[in-house]
JSON list of C-alpha atoms in Angstrom, two decimals:
[
{"chain": "A", "resi": 215, "resn": "ASP", "atom": "CA", "xyz": [190.61, 180.32, 94.04]},
{"chain": "A", "resi": 216, "resn": "TYR", "atom": "CA", "xyz": [188.37, 178.41, 96.43]},
{"chain": "A", "resi": 217, "resn": "ILE", "atom": "CA", "xyz": [186.67, 180.54, 99.08]},
{"chain": "A", "resi": 218, "resn": "ALA", "atom": "CA", "xyz": [185.55, 178.56, 102.13]},
{"chain": "A", "resi": 219, "resn": "PRO", "atom": "CA", "xyz": [181.83, 179.13, 102.85]},
{"chain": "A", "resi": 220, "resn": "SER", "atom": "CA", "xyz": [181.04, 181.33, 105.81]},
{"chain": "A", "resi": 221, "resn": "ILE", "atom": "CA", "xyz": [178.26, 183.28, 107.46]},
{"chain": "A", "resi": 222, "resn": "ASP", "atom": "CA", "xyz": [179.31, 186.84, 108.32]},
{"chain": "A", "resi": 223, "resn": "GLY", "atom": "CA", "xyz": [182.97, 185.78, 108.14]},
{"chain": "A", "resi": 224, "resn": "ALA", "atom": "CA", "xyz": [182.60, 182.83, 110.55]},
{"chain": "A", "resi": 225, "resn": "PRO", "atom": "CA", "xyz": [183.15, 179.31, 109.16]},
{"chain": "A", "resi": 226, "resn": "LEU", "atom": "CA", "xyz": [180.08, 177.19, 108.54]},
{"chain": "A", "resi": 227, "resn": "ARG", "atom": "CA", "xyz": [179.29, 174.65, 111.24]},
{"chain": "A", "resi": 228, "resn": "SER", "atom": "CA", "xyz": [177.20, 171.49, 110.96]},
{"chain": "A", "resi": 229, "resn": "ASP", "atom": "CA", "xyz": [174.57, 172.92, 113.31]},
{"chain": "A", "resi": 230, "resn": "PHE", "atom": "CA", "xyz": [173.80, 175.53, 110.63]},
{"chain": "A", "resi": 231, "resn": "LEU", "atom": "CA", "xyz": [172.82, 172.75, 108.28]},
{"chain": "A", "resi": 232, "resn": "ASN", "atom": "CA", "xyz": [169.97, 171.04, 110.12]},
{"chain": "A", "resi": 233, "resn": "ALA", "atom": "CA", "xyz": [166.55, 171.19, 108.52]},
{"chain": "A", "resi": 234, "resn": "ALA", "atom": "CA", "xyz": [164.97, 173.52, 111.09]},
{"chain": "A", "resi": 235, "resn": "GLU", "atom": "CA", "xyz": [167.74, 176.11, 110.63]},
{"chain": "A", "resi": 236, "resn": "ALA", "atom": "CA", "xyz": [167.45, 175.87, 106.86]},
{"chain": "A", "resi": 237, "resn": "GLN", "atom": "CA", "xyz": [163.73, 176.63, 106.97]},
{"chain": "A", "resi": 238, "resn": "GLY", "atom": "CA", "xyz": [164.34, 180.29, 107.77]},
{"chain": "A", "resi": 239, "resn": "HIS", "atom": "CA", "xyz": [161.44, 180.77, 110.16]},
{"chain": "A", "resi": 240, "resn": "GLU", "atom": "CA", "xyz": [160.56, 180.04, 113.76]},
{"chain": "A", "resi": 241, "resn": "HIS", "atom": "CA", "xyz": [158.59, 176.75, 114.00]},
{"chain": "A", "resi": 242, "resn": "LEU", "atom": "CA", "xyz": [157.16, 177.73, 117.40]},
{"chain": "A", "resi": 243, "resn": "LEU", "atom": "CA", "xyz": [155.32, 180.59, 115.70]},
{"chain": "A", "resi": 244, "resn": "GLY", "atom": "CA", "xyz": [153.69, 178.29, 113.15]},
{"chain": "A", "resi": 245, "resn": "SER", "atom": "CA", "xyz": [154.68, 176.82, 109.83]},
{"chain": "A", "resi": 246, "resn": "GLY", "atom": "CA", "xyz": [155.89, 178.83, 106.87]},
{"chain": "A", "resi": 247, "resn": "GLU", "atom": "CA", "xyz": [154.56, 178.58, 103.36]},
{"chain": "A", "resi": 248, "resn": "CYS", "atom": "CA", "xyz": [156.19, 177.34, 100.19]},
{"chain": "A", "resi": 249, "resn": "THR", "atom": "CA", "xyz": [157.90, 179.91, 98.00]},
{"chain": "A", "resi": 250, "resn": "ALA", "atom": "CA", "xyz": [157.96, 179.61, 94.23]},
{"chain": "A", "resi": 251, "resn": "PHE", "atom": "CA", "xyz": [158.68, 181.92, 91.31]},
{"chain": "A", "resi": 252, "resn": "PHE", "atom": "CA", "xyz": [159.81, 181.97, 87.70]},
{"chain": "A", "resi": 253, "resn": "ILE", "atom": "CA", "xyz": [161.64, 184.60, 85.67]},
{"chain": "A", "resi": 254, "resn": "LEU", "atom": "CA", "xyz": [161.35, 184.39, 81.90]},
{"chain": "A", "resi": 255, "resn": "GLY", "atom": "CA", "xyz": [164.48, 184.53, 79.76]},
{"chain": "A", "resi": 256, "resn": "GLN", "atom": "CA", "xyz": [164.00, 188.05, 78.42]},
{"chain": "A", "resi": 257, "resn": "SER", "atom": "CA", "xyz": [164.35, 189.30, 82.02]},
{"chain": "A", "resi": 258, "resn": "THR", "atom": "CA", "xyz": [167.58, 187.47, 82.92]},
{"chain": "A", "resi": 259, "resn": "LEU", "atom": "CA", "xyz": [171.16, 188.35, 82.05]},
{"chain": "A", "resi": 260, "resn": "SER", "atom": "CA", "xyz": [171.81, 184.89, 80.60]},
{"chain": "A", "resi": 261, "resn": "GLY", "atom": "CA", "xyz": [168.57, 184.72, 78.65]},
{"chain": "A", "resi": 262, "resn": "ASP", "atom": "CA", "xyz": [167.63, 181.51, 80.46]},
{"chain": "A", "resi": 263, "resn": "VAL", "atom": "CA", "xyz": [164.37, 180.89, 82.28]},
{"chain": "A", "resi": 264, "resn": "LEU", "atom": "CA", "xyz": [164.81, 180.64, 86.05]},
{"chain": "A", "resi": 265, "resn": "PHE", "atom": "CA", "xyz": [162.37, 178.48, 88.02]},
{"chain": "A", "resi": 266, "resn": "HIS", "atom": "CA", "xyz": [162.53, 178.21, 91.81]},
{"chain": "A", "resi": 267, "resn": "LYS", "atom": "CA", "xyz": [160.57, 176.23, 94.42]},
{"chain": "A", "resi": 268, "resn": "ASN", "atom": "CA", "xyz": [161.21, 176.07, 98.18]},
{"chain": "A", "resi": 269, "resn": "ARG", "atom": "CA", "xyz": [159.57, 173.42, 100.35]},
{"chain": "A", "resi": 270, "resn": "GLU", "atom": "CA", "xyz": [159.20, 175.31, 103.62]},
{"chain": "A", "resi": 271, "resn": "GLU", "atom": "CA", "xyz": [155.66, 174.53, 104.73]},
{"chain": "A", "resi": 272, "resn": "ARG", "atom": "CA", "xyz": [156.78, 171.59, 106.90]},
{"chain": "A", "resi": 273, "resn": "ASP", "atom": "CA", "xyz": [160.02, 170.07, 108.08]},
{"chain": "A", "resi": 274, "resn": "GLU", "atom": "CA", "xyz": [159.63, 166.88, 106.02]},
{"chain": "A", "resi": 275, "resn": "THR", "atom": "CA", "xyz": [162.27, 164.69, 104.41]},
{"chain": "A", "resi": 276, "resn": "GLN", "atom": "CA", "xyz": [162.28, 165.30, 100.66]},
{"chain": "A", "resi": 277, "resn": "VAL", "atom": "CA", "xyz": [162.93, 162.90, 97.81]},
{"chain": "A", "resi": 278, "resn": "ALA", "atom": "CA", "xyz": [163.98, 163.47, 94.19]},
{"chain": "A", "resi": 279, "resn": "PHE", "atom": "CA", "xyz": [162.90, 160.97, 91.58]},
{"chain": "A", "resi": 280, "resn": "THR", "atom": "CA", "xyz": [162.43, 160.19, 87.91]},
{"chain": "A", "resi": 281, "resn": "LYS", "atom": "CA", "xyz": [159.04, 158.85, 86.78]},
{"chain": "A", "resi": 282, "resn": "LYS", "atom": "CA", "xyz": [158.32, 157.08, 83.52]},
{"chain": "A", "resi": 283, "resn": "CYS", "atom": "CA", "xyz": [155.10, 155.08, 83.54]},
{"chain": "A", "resi": 284, "resn": "PRO", "atom": "CA", "xyz": [154.13, 153.20, 80.34]},
{"chain": "A", "resi": 285, "resn": "GLY", "atom": "CA", "xyz": [152.34, 155.47, 77.89]},
{"chain": "A", "resi": 286, "resn": "LYS", "atom": "CA", "xyz": [153.09, 158.63, 79.93]},
{"chain": "A", "resi": 287, "resn": "PHE", "atom": "CA", "xyz": [155.61, 161.45, 79.64]},
{"chain": "A", "resi": 288, "resn": "ARG", "atom": "CA", "xyz": [158.79, 161.16, 81.72]},
{"chain": "A", "resi": 289, "resn": "PHE", "atom": "CA", "xyz": [159.69, 163.75, 84.36]},
{"chain": "A", "resi": 290, "resn": "VAL", "atom": "CA", "xyz": [162.08, 164.45, 87.20]},
{"chain": "A", "resi": 291, "resn": "GLY", "atom": "CA", "xyz": [160.31, 165.55, 90.36]},
{"chain": "A", "resi": 292, "resn": "GLY", "atom": "CA", "xyz": [160.57, 166.15, 94.06]},
{"chain": "A", "resi": 293, "resn": "ALA", "atom": "CA", "xyz": [158.14, 165.72, 96.95]},
{"chain": "A", "resi": 294, "resn": "ASP", "atom": "CA", "xyz": [157.75, 164.68, 100.57]},
{"chain": "A", "resi": 295, "resn": "VAL", "atom": "CA", "xyz": [158.93, 161.10, 101.13]},
{"chain": "A", "resi": 296, "resn": "GLY", "atom": "CA", "xyz": [155.91, 158.82, 100.80]},
{"chain": "A", "resi": 297, "resn": "ASN", "atom": "CA", "xyz": [153.83, 161.24, 98.70]},
{"chain": "A", "resi": 298, "resn": "LEU", "atom": "CA", "xyz": [152.76, 159.72, 95.38]},
{"chain": "A", "resi": 299, "resn": "GLY", "atom": "CA", "xyz": [152.34, 163.19, 93.90]},
{"chain": "A", "resi": 300, "resn": "THR", "atom": "CA", "xyz": [155.01, 165.77, 93.17]},
{"chain": "A", "resi": 301, "resn": "ALA", "atom": "CA", "xyz": [155.75, 169.25, 94.48]},
{"chain": "A", "resi": 302, "resn": "HIS", "atom": "CA", "xyz": [157.92, 170.39, 91.58]},
{"chain": "A", "resi": 303, "resn": "CYS", "atom": "CA", "xyz": [159.03, 168.86, 88.31]},
{"chain": "A", "resi": 304, "resn": "LEU", "atom": "CA", "xyz": [160.91, 169.20, 85.05]},
{"chain": "A", "resi": 305, "resn": "THR", "atom": "CA", "xyz": [159.39, 167.26, 82.16]},
{"chain": "A", "resi": 306, "resn": "GLU", "atom": "CA", "xyz": [160.82, 165.67, 79.04]},
{"chain": "A", "resi": 307, "resn": "ASN", "atom": "CA", "xyz": [158.70, 168.24, 77.18]},
{"chain": "A", "resi": 308, "resn": "GLU", "atom": "CA", "xyz": [160.93, 170.98, 78.59]},
{"chain": "A", "resi": 309, "resn": "TRP", "atom": "CA", "xyz": [158.52, 172.68, 80.97]},
{"chain": "A", "resi": 310, "resn": "ALA", "atom": "CA", "xyz": [158.89, 173.02, 84.71]},
{"chain": "A", "resi": 311, "resn": "GLY", "atom": "CA", "xyz": [156.04, 173.02, 87.20]},
{"chain": "A", "resi": 312, "resn": "ALA", "atom": "CA", "xyz": [155.39, 173.54, 90.90]},
{"chain": "A", "resi": 313, "resn": "ASN", "atom": "CA", "xyz": [152.41, 173.53, 93.22]},
{"chain": "A", "resi": 314, "resn": "ASN", "atom": "CA", "xyz": [151.66, 175.58, 96.30]},
{"chain": "A", "resi": 315, "resn": "THR", "atom": "CA", "xyz": [148.83, 175.34, 98.80]},
{"chain": "A", "resi": 316, "resn": "GLY", "atom": "CA", "xyz": [146.33, 178.06, 98.05]},
{"chain": "A", "resi": 317, "resn": "SER", "atom": "CA", "xyz": [144.24, 180.19, 100.36]},
{"chain": "A", "resi": 318, "resn": "ALA", "atom": "CA", "xyz": [141.42, 178.95, 102.54]},
{"chain": "A", "resi": 319, "resn": "ILE", "atom": "CA", "xyz": [138.23, 178.56, 100.49]},
{"chain": "A", "resi": 320, "resn": "ILE", "atom": "CA", "xyz": [134.57, 178.08, 101.31]},
{"chain": "A", "resi": 321, "resn": "SER", "atom": "CA", "xyz": [133.50, 174.44, 101.72]},
{"chain": "A", "resi": 322, "resn": "THR", "atom": "CA", "xyz": [131.39, 174.36, 98.57]},
{"chain": "A", "resi": 323, "resn": "GLU", "atom": "CA", "xyz": [134.51, 175.12, 96.47]},
{"chain": "A", "resi": 324, "resn": "TYR", "atom": "CA", "xyz": [136.35, 172.03, 97.74]},
{"chain": "A", "resi": 325, "resn": "THR", "atom": "CA", "xyz": [135.91, 168.40, 96.62]},
{"chain": "A", "resi": 326, "resn": "ASP", "atom": "CA", "xyz": [137.23, 165.79, 99.04]},
{"chain": "A", "resi": 327, "resn": "CYS", "atom": "CA", "xyz": [138.57, 162.43, 97.83]},
{"chain": "A", "resi": 328, "resn": "ALA", "atom": "CA", "xyz": [139.92, 163.98, 94.63]},
{"chain": "A", "resi": 329, "resn": "LEU", "atom": "CA", "xyz": [143.43, 164.73, 93.34]},
{"chain": "A", "resi": 330, "resn": "SER", "atom": "CA", "xyz": [145.43, 166.92, 95.72]},
{"chain": "A", "resi": 331, "resn": "ASP", "atom": "CA", "xyz": [147.61, 169.66, 94.26]},
{"chain": "A", "resi": 332, "resn": "ALA", "atom": "CA", "xyz": [150.60, 167.28, 94.37]},
{"chain": "A", "resi": 333, "resn": "HIS", "atom": "CA", "xyz": [148.70, 164.54, 92.55]},
{"chain": "A", "resi": 334, "resn": "ALA", "atom": "CA", "xyz": [147.35, 167.04, 90.00]},
{"chain": "A", "resi": 335, "resn": "LEU", "atom": "CA", "xyz": [150.89, 168.25, 89.25]},
{"chain": "A", "resi": 336, "resn": "ARG", "atom": "CA", "xyz": [151.98, 164.65, 88.65]},
{"chain": "A", "resi": 337, "resn": "TYR", "atom": "CA", "xyz": [148.94, 164.21, 86.37]},
{"chain": "A", "resi": 338, "resn": "PHE", "atom": "CA", "xyz": [149.96, 167.31, 84.37]},
{"chain": "A", "resi": 339, "resn": "ALA", "atom": "CA", "xyz": [153.61, 166.14, 84.13]},
{"chain": "A", "resi": 340, "resn": "GLU", "atom": "CA", "xyz": [152.61, 162.69, 82.88]},
{"chain": "A", "resi": 341, "resn": "ASN", "atom": "CA", "xyz": [149.90, 163.79, 80.46]},
{"chain": "A", "resi": 342, "resn": "CYS", "atom": "CA", "xyz": [150.61, 167.31, 79.15]},
{"chain": "A", "resi": 343, "resn": "LYS", "atom": "CA", "xyz": [153.06, 168.20, 76.40]},
{"chain": "A", "resi": 344, "resn": "THR", "atom": "CA", "xyz": [152.61, 171.99, 76.48]},
{"chain": "A", "resi": 345, "resn": "LEU", "atom": "CA", "xyz": [151.43, 174.74, 78.81]},
{"chain": "A", "resi": 346, "resn": "ASP", "atom": "CA", "xyz": [148.25, 174.98, 76.72]},
{"chain": "A", "resi": 347, "resn": "ASP", "atom": "CA", "xyz": [147.61, 171.28, 77.42]},
{"chain": "A", "resi": 348, "resn": "ILE", "atom": "CA", "xyz": [147.87, 172.00, 81.17]},
{"chain": "A", "resi": 349, "resn": "VAL", "atom": "CA", "xyz": [145.03, 174.53, 80.97]},
{"chain": "A", "resi": 350, "resn": "LEU", "atom": "CA", "xyz": [142.84, 172.00, 79.15]},
{"chain": "A", "resi": 351, "resn": "ALA", "atom": "CA", "xyz": [143.76, 169.24, 81.61]},
{"chain": "A", "resi": 352, "resn": "CYS", "atom": "CA", "xyz": [142.93, 171.44, 84.61]},
{"chain": "A", "resi": 353, "resn": "GLU", "atom": "CA", "xyz": [139.57, 172.35, 83.06]},
{"chain": "A", "resi": 354, "resn": "ASN", "atom": "CA", "xyz": [138.91, 168.63, 82.51]},
{"chain": "A", "resi": 355, "resn": "LEU", "atom": "CA", "xyz": [139.78, 167.74, 86.13]},
{"chain": "A", "resi": 356, "resn": "ILE", "atom": "CA", "xyz": [137.39, 170.42, 87.37]},
{"chain": "A", "resi": 357, "resn": "ALA", "atom": "CA", "xyz": [134.60, 169.39, 84.96]},
{"chain": "A", "resi": 358, "resn": "ASN", "atom": "CA", "xyz": [134.82, 165.80, 86.25]},
{"chain": "A", "resi": 359, "resn": "ASN", "atom": "CA", "xyz": [135.10, 166.74, 89.96]},
{"chain": "A", "resi": 360, "resn": "TRP", "atom": "CA", "xyz": [138.58, 165.18, 90.07]},
{"chain": "A", "resi": 361, "resn": "LEU", "atom": "CA", "xyz": [140.51, 168.24, 91.34]},
{"chain": "A", "resi": 362, "resn": "GLY", "atom": "CA", "xyz": [140.82, 168.60, 95.11]},
{"chain": "A", "resi": 363, "resn": "GLY", "atom": "CA", "xyz": [143.09, 171.26, 96.54]},
{"chain": "A", "resi": 364, "resn": "GLY", "atom": "CA", "xyz": [146.18, 171.98, 98.55]},
{"chain": "A", "resi": 365, "resn": "GLY", "atom": "CA", "xyz": [144.53, 170.66, 101.72]},
{"chain": "A", "resi": 366, "resn": "PHE", "atom": "CA", "xyz": [141.11, 170.37, 103.29]},
{"chain": "A", "resi": 367, "resn": "ASP", "atom": "CA", "xyz": [139.22, 173.54, 102.31]},
{"chain": "A", "resi": 368, "resn": "LYS", "atom": "CA", "xyz": [142.31, 174.99, 100.59]},
{"chain": "A", "resi": 369, "resn": "GLY", "atom": "CA", "xyz": [142.79, 175.99, 96.99]},
{"chain": "A", "resi": 370, "resn": "SER", "atom": "CA", "xyz": [145.83, 175.31, 94.81]},
{"chain": "A", "resi": 371, "resn": "ILE", "atom": "CA", "xyz": [148.35, 177.52, 93.09]},
{"chain": "A", "resi": 372, "resn": "PHE", "atom": "CA", "xyz": [150.20, 175.96, 90.15]},
{"chain": "A", "resi": 373, "resn": "MET", "atom": "CA", "xyz": [153.14, 177.56, 88.35]},
{"chain": "A", "resi": 374, "resn": "PHE", "atom": "CA", "xyz": [154.61, 176.46, 85.03]},
{"chain": "A", "resi": 375, "resn": "ALA", "atom": "CA", "xyz": [157.26, 177.78, 82.67]},
{"chain": "A", "resi": 376, "resn": "ASP", "atom": "CA", "xyz": [158.74, 176.61, 79.40]},
{"chain": "A", "resi": 377, "resn": "LYS", "atom": "CA", "xyz": [161.46, 178.27, 77.32]},
{"chain": "A", "resi": 378, "resn": "GLU", "atom": "CA", "xyz": [159.20, 181.15, 76.27]},
{"chain": "A", "resi": 379, "resn": "ARG", "atom": "CA", "xyz": [156.18, 181.49, 78.55]},
{"chain": "A", "resi": 380, "resn": "GLY", "atom": "CA", "xyz": [155.01, 181.26, 82.11]},
{"chain": "A", "resi": 381, "resn": "LEU", "atom": "CA", "xyz": [151.64, 180.15, 83.43]},
{"chain": "A", "resi": 382, "resn": "VAL", "atom": "CA", "xyz": [150.05, 180.58, 86.86]},
{"chain": "A", "resi": 383, "resn": "ILE", "atom": "CA", "xyz": [146.78, 178.78, 87.67]},
{"chain": "A", "resi": 384, "resn": "GLU", "atom": "CA", "xyz": [144.93, 179.44, 90.89]},
{"chain": "A", "resi": 385, "resn": "SER", "atom": "CA", "xyz": [142.16, 176.93, 91.43]},
{"chain": "A", "resi": 386, "resn": "THR", "atom": "CA", "xyz": [139.56, 175.49, 93.70]},
{"chain": "A", "resi": 387, "resn": "SER", "atom": "CA", "xyz": [137.84, 172.20, 92.97]},
{"chain": "A", "resi": 388, "resn": "LYS", "atom": "CA", "xyz": [135.19, 174.13, 91.03]},
{"chain": "A", "resi": 389, "resn": "HIS", "atom": "CA", "xyz": [136.97, 177.06, 89.34]},
{"chain": "A", "resi": 390, "resn": "MET", "atom": "CA", "xyz": [140.31, 178.16, 87.94]},
{"chain": "A", "resi": 391, "resn": "ALA", "atom": "CA", "xyz": [141.83, 181.47, 86.90]}
]
């Protein structure tokens, strides 16, 4: 039987559905941060990997898209409208990925005019078949001074999961762990 959605027994109203309400924090107190996590299959009742990404840093219109550039892997992604990068993705190689803005870092750890975290995630989605490839690609971006960060003087946090493993990379423009 269908159960009408409600909040504490009261019917849902359209004013509950605006973007500011959905954010779950008070904008007057400052912006929130993105939330992301994965749970590997051996820890879920169904045996399936769960991968979650919230976009709560800003109240921006989001877009979902499919990318397939010639000679690159195809992926489904999401991002802020107008951003050429991606905030989260699912690739034809059956791994999911997400980026989050990292902590503030010292200036010498940040390279300006390089790939932001969103552009780096798109690069990984288009060029990496496995999670191991992502580690090598991130090392290559750093070695060539092509990796920026999550914002000016901010690091990046990348999360990835395939059917069997998870991977978290925290990086600056100069180092990764």
